[in-house]
Amino acid sequence: MVRSKEHLEEPTVEDGASAWRIARDSRVLDVNSSYSYLLWCRDFAATSVVARDEQGTAIAFATGYIRPELPGTLVIWQIAVDEGRRGRGLAGAMLDHLTARLQSRGVLQCLETTIGAENEASHRLFLSFAERHGAPVERELLFPARLFPDAHESEHLYRIGPLAQLPVPSPEVQHLDTRHARSAS
């Protein structure tokens, strides 16, 4: 269960190093260059989310972008939670938060991601997300292993949508989007 002291908001460029560290320490994600995480937090902040603990430290992130040829489709590039914070629903809360933010701006109907066959946690995460949103899931092989120049398993595309409106969270699962709260005042 996610606790209310964890805040979800758009990342800033200062979060790039933390995102890189969280991805590296996951031992599951493909780790991109530290430079790419800085760029991601700058150029794709509106379609990404970071979770902070009570001290303001980034403890989880999800990076995404809107597909240029499919406006209304958010692609989740990476999602990761610090090891000590896993298993409490934070990844799902970040997906719900991010999709609700984009739906409120009228720019989201579907979500896509790719998942390797062995990544059971991600399969559960995205299937659970689809169920919460009452959305159908299409799954197909996108990148067979033979296309990768290194040892990499095949990646399957999950297309989830169209998305229904986000269910209202229970009172004990409250998250504050502090960046938007500050900018509105």
PDB file of C-alpha atoms in Angstrom:
ATOM      1  CA  MET A   1       0.000   0.000   0.000  1.00  0.00           C
ATOM      2  CA  VAL A   2       1.350   3.425  -0.946  1.00  0.00           C
ATOM      3  CA  ARG A   3       1.494   5.845   1.961  1.00  0.00           C
ATOM      4  CA  SER A   4       0.401   9.474   1.734  1.00  0.00           C
ATOM      5  CA  LYS A   5       3.887  10.791   2.515  1.00  0.00           C
ATOM      6  CA  GLU A   6       5.056   9.769  -0.957  1.00  0.00           C
ATOM      7  CA  HIS A   7       4.467  12.600  -3.419  1.00  0.00           C
ATOM      8  CA  LEU A   8       4.079  12.199  -7.166  1.00  0.00           C
ATOM      9  CA  GLU A   9       5.010  14.954  -9.592  1.00  0.00           C
ATOM     10  CA  GLU A  10       6.697  15.799 -12.877  1.00  0.00           C
ATOM     11  CA  PRO A  11      10.447  15.225 -12.726  1.00  0.00           C
ATOM     12  CA  THR A  12      12.982  18.017 -12.959  1.00  0.00           C
ATOM     13  CA  VAL A  13      16.407  17.831 -14.547  1.00  0.00           C
ATOM     14  CA  GLU A  14      17.814  17.380 -11.025  1.00  0.00           C
ATOM     15  CA  ASP A  15      16.009  14.011 -10.907  1.00  0.00           C
ATOM     16  CA  GLY A  16      18.002  12.602 -13.839  1.00  0.00           C
ATOM     17  CA  ALA A  17      20.818  11.236 -11.676  1.00  0.00           C
ATOM     18  CA  SER A  18      18.361   9.562  -9.301  1.00  0.00           C
ATOM     19  CA  ALA A  19      16.447   7.994 -12.200  1.00  0.00           C
ATOM     20  CA  TRP A  20      19.718   6.634 -13.598  1.00  0.00           C
ATOM     21  CA  ARG A  21      20.652   5.195 -10.173  1.00  0.00           C
ATOM     22  CA  ILE A  22      17.216   3.612  -9.647  1.00  0.00           C
ATOM     23  CA  ALA A  23      17.327   2.055 -13.142  1.00  0.00           C
ATOM     24  CA  ARG A  24      20.869   0.747 -12.576  1.00  0.00           C
ATOM     25  CA  ASP A  25      20.026  -0.688  -9.174  1.00  0.00           C
ATOM     26  CA  SER A  26      16.888  -2.418 -10.494  1.00  0.00           C
ATOM     27  CA  ARG A  27      19.088  -5.073 -12.138  1.00  0.00           C
ATOM     28  CA  VAL A  28      16.189  -5.584 -14.582  1.00  0.00           C
ATOM     29  CA  LEU A  29      16.000  -2.470 -16.740  1.00  0.00           C
ATOM     30  CA  ASP A  30      18.263  -1.647 -19.635  1.00  0.00           C
ATOM     31  CA  VAL A  31      20.315   1.210 -18.183  1.00  0.00           C
ATOM     32  CA  ASN A  32      20.683   4.145 -20.525  1.00  0.00           C
ATOM     33  CA  SER A  33      23.451   6.730 -20.240  1.00  0.00           C
ATOM     34  CA  SER A  34      23.204   9.165 -17.327  1.00  0.00           C
ATOM     35  CA  TYR A  35      22.979  11.922 -19.947  1.00  0.00           C
ATOM     36  CA  SER A  36      19.815  10.383 -21.406  1.00  0.00           C
ATOM     37  CA  TYR A  37      18.067  10.488 -18.007  1.00  0.00           C
ATOM     38  CA  LEU A  38      18.927  14.190 -17.675  1.00  0.00           C
ATOM     39  CA  LEU A  39      17.470  14.845 -21.134  1.00  0.00           C
ATOM     40  CA  TRP A  40      14.418  12.736 -20.365  1.00  0.00           C
ATOM     41  CA  CYS A  41      13.682  14.695 -17.192  1.00  0.00           C
ATOM     42  CA  ARG A  42      14.028  17.931 -19.142  1.00  0.00           C
ATOM     43  CA  ASP A  43      12.331  17.150 -22.463  1.00  0.00           C
ATOM     44  CA  PHE A  44       9.688  14.609 -21.430  1.00  0.00           C
ATOM     45  CA  ALA A  45       8.797  15.768 -17.905  1.00  0.00           C
ATOM     46  CA  ALA A  46       5.155  16.379 -18.875  1.00  0.00           C
ATOM     47  CA  THR A  47       4.774  12.697 -19.819  1.00  0.00           C
ATOM     48  CA  SER A  48       6.806  11.288 -16.927  1.00  0.00           C
ATOM     49  CA  VAL A  49       6.456  11.082 -13.154  1.00  0.00           C
ATOM     50  CA  VAL A  50       8.737  10.845 -10.151  1.00  0.00           C
ATOM     51  CA  ALA A  51       7.810   9.662  -6.641  1.00  0.00           C
ATOM     52  CA  ARG A  52       9.476  11.363  -3.697  1.00  0.00           C
ATOM     53  CA  ASP A  53       9.736  10.309  -0.088  1.00  0.00           C
ATOM     54  CA  GLU A  54       8.977  12.592   2.845  1.00  0.00           C
ATOM     55  CA  GLN A  55      12.436  14.224   2.511  1.00  0.00           C
ATOM     56  CA  GLY A  56      11.881  14.985  -1.181  1.00  0.00           C
ATOM     57  CA  THR A  57      14.269  12.297  -2.431  1.00  0.00           C
ATOM     58  CA  ALA A  58      13.298  10.577  -5.681  1.00  0.00           C
ATOM     59  CA  ILE A  59      12.496   6.930  -4.892  1.00  0.00           C
ATOM     60  CA  ALA A  60      10.758   5.872  -8.120  1.00  0.00           C
ATOM     61  CA  PHE A  61      10.118   7.094 -11.636  1.00  0.00           C
ATOM     62  CA  ALA A  62       8.237   6.380 -14.824  1.00  0.00           C
ATOM     63  CA  THR A  63       9.337   7.873 -18.123  1.00  0.00           C
ATOM     64  CA  GLY A  64       7.066   8.173 -21.102  1.00  0.00           C
ATOM     65  CA  TYR A  65       6.340  10.046 -24.299  1.00  0.00           C
ATOM     66  CA  ILE A  66       3.416  10.626 -26.655  1.00  0.00           C
ATOM     67  CA  ARG A  67       3.913   8.769 -29.940  1.00  0.00           C
ATOM     68  CA  PRO A  68       4.213  11.383 -32.714  1.00  0.00           C
ATOM     69  CA  GLU A  69       2.371   9.220 -35.249  1.00  0.00           C
ATOM     70  CA  LEU A  70      -0.316   8.186 -32.720  1.00  0.00           C
ATOM     71  CA  PRO A  71      -1.331  11.266 -30.716  1.00  0.00           C
ATOM     72  CA  GLY A  72      -3.254  10.154 -27.670  1.00  0.00           C
ATOM     73  CA  THR A  73      -0.947   7.173 -27.091  1.00  0.00           C
ATOM     74  CA  LEU A  74       1.469   7.338 -24.164  1.00  0.00           C
ATOM     75  CA  VAL A  75       4.465   5.015 -24.394  1.00  0.00           C
ATOM     76  CA  ILE A  76       5.942   4.090 -21.025  1.00  0.00           C
ATOM     77  CA  TRP A  77       9.665   3.768 -21.642  1.00  0.00           C
ATOM     78  CA  GLN A  78      10.794   2.754 -18.164  1.00  0.00           C
ATOM     79  CA  ILE A  79       9.274   2.410 -14.716  1.00  0.00           C
ATOM     80  CA  ALA A  80      11.266   1.558 -11.597  1.00  0.00           C
ATOM     81  CA  VAL A  81      10.987   1.728  -7.820  1.00  0.00           C
ATOM     82  CA  ASP A  82      13.834   1.693  -5.287  1.00  0.00           C
ATOM     83  CA  GLU A  83      14.275  -1.834  -3.978  1.00  0.00           C
ATOM     84  CA  GLY A  84      13.226  -0.994  -0.407  1.00  0.00           C
ATOM     85  CA  ARG A  85       9.974   0.597  -1.633  1.00  0.00           C
ATOM     86  CA  ARG A  86       8.766  -2.215  -3.907  1.00  0.00           C
ATOM     87  CA  GLY A  87       5.656  -4.277  -3.333  1.00  0.00           C
ATOM     88  CA  ARG A  88       3.509  -1.447  -1.945  1.00  0.00           C
ATOM     89  CA  GLY A  89       1.714  -0.328  -5.099  1.00  0.00           C
ATOM     90  CA  LEU A  90       3.912   2.644  -5.927  1.00  0.00           C
ATOM     91  CA  ALA A  91       4.482   1.679  -9.583  1.00  0.00           C
ATOM     92  CA  GLY A  92       0.731   1.316 -10.134  1.00  0.00           C
ATOM     93  CA  ALA A  93       0.080   4.612  -8.338  1.00  0.00           C
ATOM     94  CA  MET A  94       2.578   6.357 -10.635  1.00  0.00           C
ATOM     95  CA  LEU A  95       0.866   4.946 -13.739  1.00  0.00           C
ATOM     96  CA  ASP A  96      -2.554   6.000 -12.425  1.00  0.00           C
ATOM     97  CA  HIS A  97      -1.265   9.464 -11.531  1.00  0.00           C
ATOM     98  CA  LEU A  98       0.439  10.012 -14.871  1.00  0.00           C
ATOM     99  CA  THR A  99      -2.494   8.796 -16.953  1.00  0.00           C
ATOM    100  CA  ALA A 100      -4.981  10.851 -14.905  1.00  0.00           C
ATOM    101  CA  ARG A 101      -2.807  13.947 -15.415  1.00  0.00           C
ATOM    102  CA  LEU A 102      -2.687  13.398 -19.176  1.00  0.00           C
ATOM    103  CA  GLN A 103      -6.382  12.510 -19.409  1.00  0.00           C
ATOM    104  CA  SER A 104      -7.260  15.740 -17.596  1.00  0.00           C
ATOM    105  CA  ARG A 105      -5.355  17.597 -20.327  1.00  0.00           C
ATOM    106  CA  GLY A 106      -7.258  15.692 -23.023  1.00  0.00           C
ATOM    107  CA  VAL A 107      -4.149  14.100 -24.544  1.00  0.00           C
ATOM    108  CA  LEU A 108      -4.504  10.415 -23.649  1.00  0.00           C
ATOM    109  CA  GLN A 109      -6.619   7.524 -24.878  1.00  0.00           C
ATOM    110  CA  CYS A 110      -4.190   4.564 -24.903  1.00  0.00           C
ATOM    111  CA  LEU A 111      -1.033   3.391 -23.207  1.00  0.00           C
ATOM    112  CA  GLU A 112       1.734   1.291 -24.731  1.00  0.00           C
ATOM    113  CA  THR A 113       4.809  -0.356 -23.281  1.00  0.00           C
ATOM    114  CA  THR A 114       7.156  -3.177 -24.176  1.00  0.00           C
ATOM    115  CA  ILE A 115       7.929  -6.002 -21.789  1.00  0.00           C
ATOM    116  CA  GLY A 116      10.413  -8.849 -22.007  1.00  0.00           C
ATOM    117  CA  ALA A 117       8.971 -12.343 -21.612  1.00  0.00           C
ATOM    118  CA  GLU A 118      10.820 -12.950 -18.334  1.00  0.00           C
ATOM    119  CA  ASN A 119       9.700  -9.723 -16.601  1.00  0.00           C
ATOM    120  CA  GLU A 120       6.780 -11.085 -14.567  1.00  0.00           C
ATOM    121  CA  ALA A 121       6.517  -7.998 -12.342  1.00  0.00           C
ATOM    122  CA  SER A 122       5.928  -5.749 -15.353  1.00  0.00           C
ATOM    123  CA  HIS A 123       3.407  -8.172 -16.859  1.00  0.00           C
ATOM    124  CA  ARG A 124       1.425  -8.072 -13.583  1.00  0.00           C
ATOM    125  CA  LEU A 125       1.759  -4.286 -13.276  1.00  0.00           C
ATOM    126  CA  PHE A 126       0.388  -3.475 -16.724  1.00  0.00           C
ATOM    127  CA  LEU A 127      -2.336  -6.147 -16.695  1.00  0.00           C
ATOM    128  CA  SER A 128      -3.486  -4.805 -13.318  1.00  0.00           C
ATOM    129  CA  PHE A 129      -3.441  -1.261 -14.718  1.00  0.00           C
ATOM    130  CA  ALA A 130      -5.638  -2.362 -17.642  1.00  0.00           C
ATOM    131  CA  GLU A 131      -8.077  -4.033 -15.273  1.00  0.00           C
ATOM    132  CA  ARG A 132      -8.331  -0.921 -13.039  1.00  0.00           C
ATOM    133  CA  HIS A 133      -9.056   1.186 -16.103  1.00  0.00           C
ATOM    134  CA  GLY A 134     -11.512  -1.235 -17.672  1.00  0.00           C
ATOM    135  CA  ALA A 135      -9.341  -1.289 -20.785  1.00  0.00           C
ATOM    136  CA  PRO A 136      -8.666  -4.102 -23.230  1.00  0.00           C
ATOM    137  CA  VAL A 137      -5.090  -5.323 -23.725  1.00  0.00           C
ATOM    138  CA  GLU A 138      -3.540  -6.286 -27.045  1.00  0.00           C
ATOM    139  CA  ARG A 139      -0.188  -8.073 -26.936  1.00  0.00           C
ATOM    140  CA  GLU A 140       2.126  -8.765 -29.859  1.00  0.00           C
ATOM    141  CA  LEU A 141       5.781  -9.412 -30.523  1.00  0.00           C
ATOM    142  CA  LEU A 142       7.373  -6.066 -31.396  1.00  0.00           C
ATOM    143  CA  PHE A 143      11.113  -6.696 -31.339  1.00  0.00           C
ATOM    144  CA  PRO A 144      12.292 -10.310 -31.663  1.00  0.00           C
ATOM    145  CA  ALA A 145      15.589 -11.082 -29.945  1.00  0.00           C
ATOM    146  CA  ARG A 146      17.350 -11.461 -33.314  1.00  0.00           C
ATOM    147  CA  LEU A 147      16.976  -7.695 -33.954  1.00  0.00           C
ATOM    148  CA  PHE A 148      19.083  -6.737 -30.949  1.00  0.00           C
ATOM    149  CA  PRO A 149      22.833  -6.436 -31.548  1.00  0.00           C
ATOM    150  CA  ASP A 150      23.521  -7.731 -28.028  1.00  0.00           C
ATOM    151  CA  ALA A 151      22.078 -10.478 -25.827  1.00  0.00           C
ATOM    152  CA  HIS A 152      18.548  -9.200 -25.291  1.00  0.00           C
ATOM    153  CA  GLU A 153      15.292 -11.066 -24.964  1.00  0.00           C
ATOM    154  CA  SER A 154      12.355 -10.378 -27.264  1.00  0.00           C
ATOM    155  CA  GLU A 155      10.147  -7.432 -26.351  1.00  0.00           C
ATOM    156  CA  HIS A 156       6.369  -7.702 -26.550  1.00  0.00           C
ATOM    157  CA  LEU A 157       4.210  -4.643 -27.147  1.00  0.00           C
ATOM    158  CA  TYR A 158       1.297  -4.151 -24.777  1.00  0.00           C
ATOM    159  CA  ARG A 159      -1.358  -1.763 -26.102  1.00  0.00           C
ATOM    160  CA  ILE A 160      -3.879  -0.851 -23.413  1.00  0.00           C
ATOM    161  CA  GLY A 161      -6.936   1.136 -24.325  1.00  0.00           C
ATOM    162  CA  PRO A 162      -9.067   2.930 -24.831  1.00  0.00           C
ATOM    163  CA  LEU A 163      -8.745   3.952 -21.195  1.00  0.00           C
ATOM    164  CA  ALA A 164     -11.743   4.586 -18.991  1.00  0.00           C
ATOM    165  CA  GLN A 165     -11.564   7.384 -16.449  1.00  0.00           C
ATOM    166  CA  LEU A 166      -9.349   6.679 -13.442  1.00  0.00           C
ATOM    167  CA  PRO A 167     -11.195   5.294 -10.414  1.00  0.00           C
ATOM    168  CA  VAL A 168     -11.336   7.624  -7.418  1.00  0.00           C
ATOM    169  CA  PRO A 169      -8.550   6.597  -4.997  1.00  0.00           C
ATOM    170  CA  SER A 170      -9.376   5.547  -1.469  1.00  0.00           C
ATOM    171  CA  PRO A 171      -8.625   8.137   1.262  1.00  0.00           C
ATOM    172  CA  GLU A 172      -5.514   6.284   2.461  1.00  0.00           C
ATOM    173  CA  VAL A 173      -3.975   6.486  -1.031  1.00  0.00           C
ATOM    174  CA  GLN A 174      -3.645  10.217  -1.505  1.00  0.00           C
ATOM    175  CA  HIS A 175      -0.859  11.729  -3.550  1.00  0.00           C
ATOM    176  CA  LEU A 176      -0.012  15.371  -3.933  1.00  0.00           C
ATOM    177  CA  ASP A 177       1.198  16.676  -7.266  1.00  0.00           C
ATOM    178  CA  THR A 178       3.259  19.370  -5.606  1.00  0.00           C
ATOM    179  CA  ARG A 179       4.631  20.952  -8.749  1.00  0.00           C
ATOM    180  CA  HIS A 180       1.147  21.775 -10.060  1.00  0.00           C
ATOM    181  CA  ALA A 181      -0.049  22.805  -6.598  1.00  0.00           C
ATOM    182  CA  ARG A 182       2.851  25.280  -6.354  1.00  0.00           C
ATOM    183  CA  SER A 183       2.380  26.648  -9.864  1.00  0.00           C
ATOM    184  CA  ALA A 184      -1.335  27.221  -9.282  1.00  0.00           C
ATOM    185  CA  SER A 185      -0.721  29.447  -6.264  1.00  0.00           C
TER     186      SER A 185
END
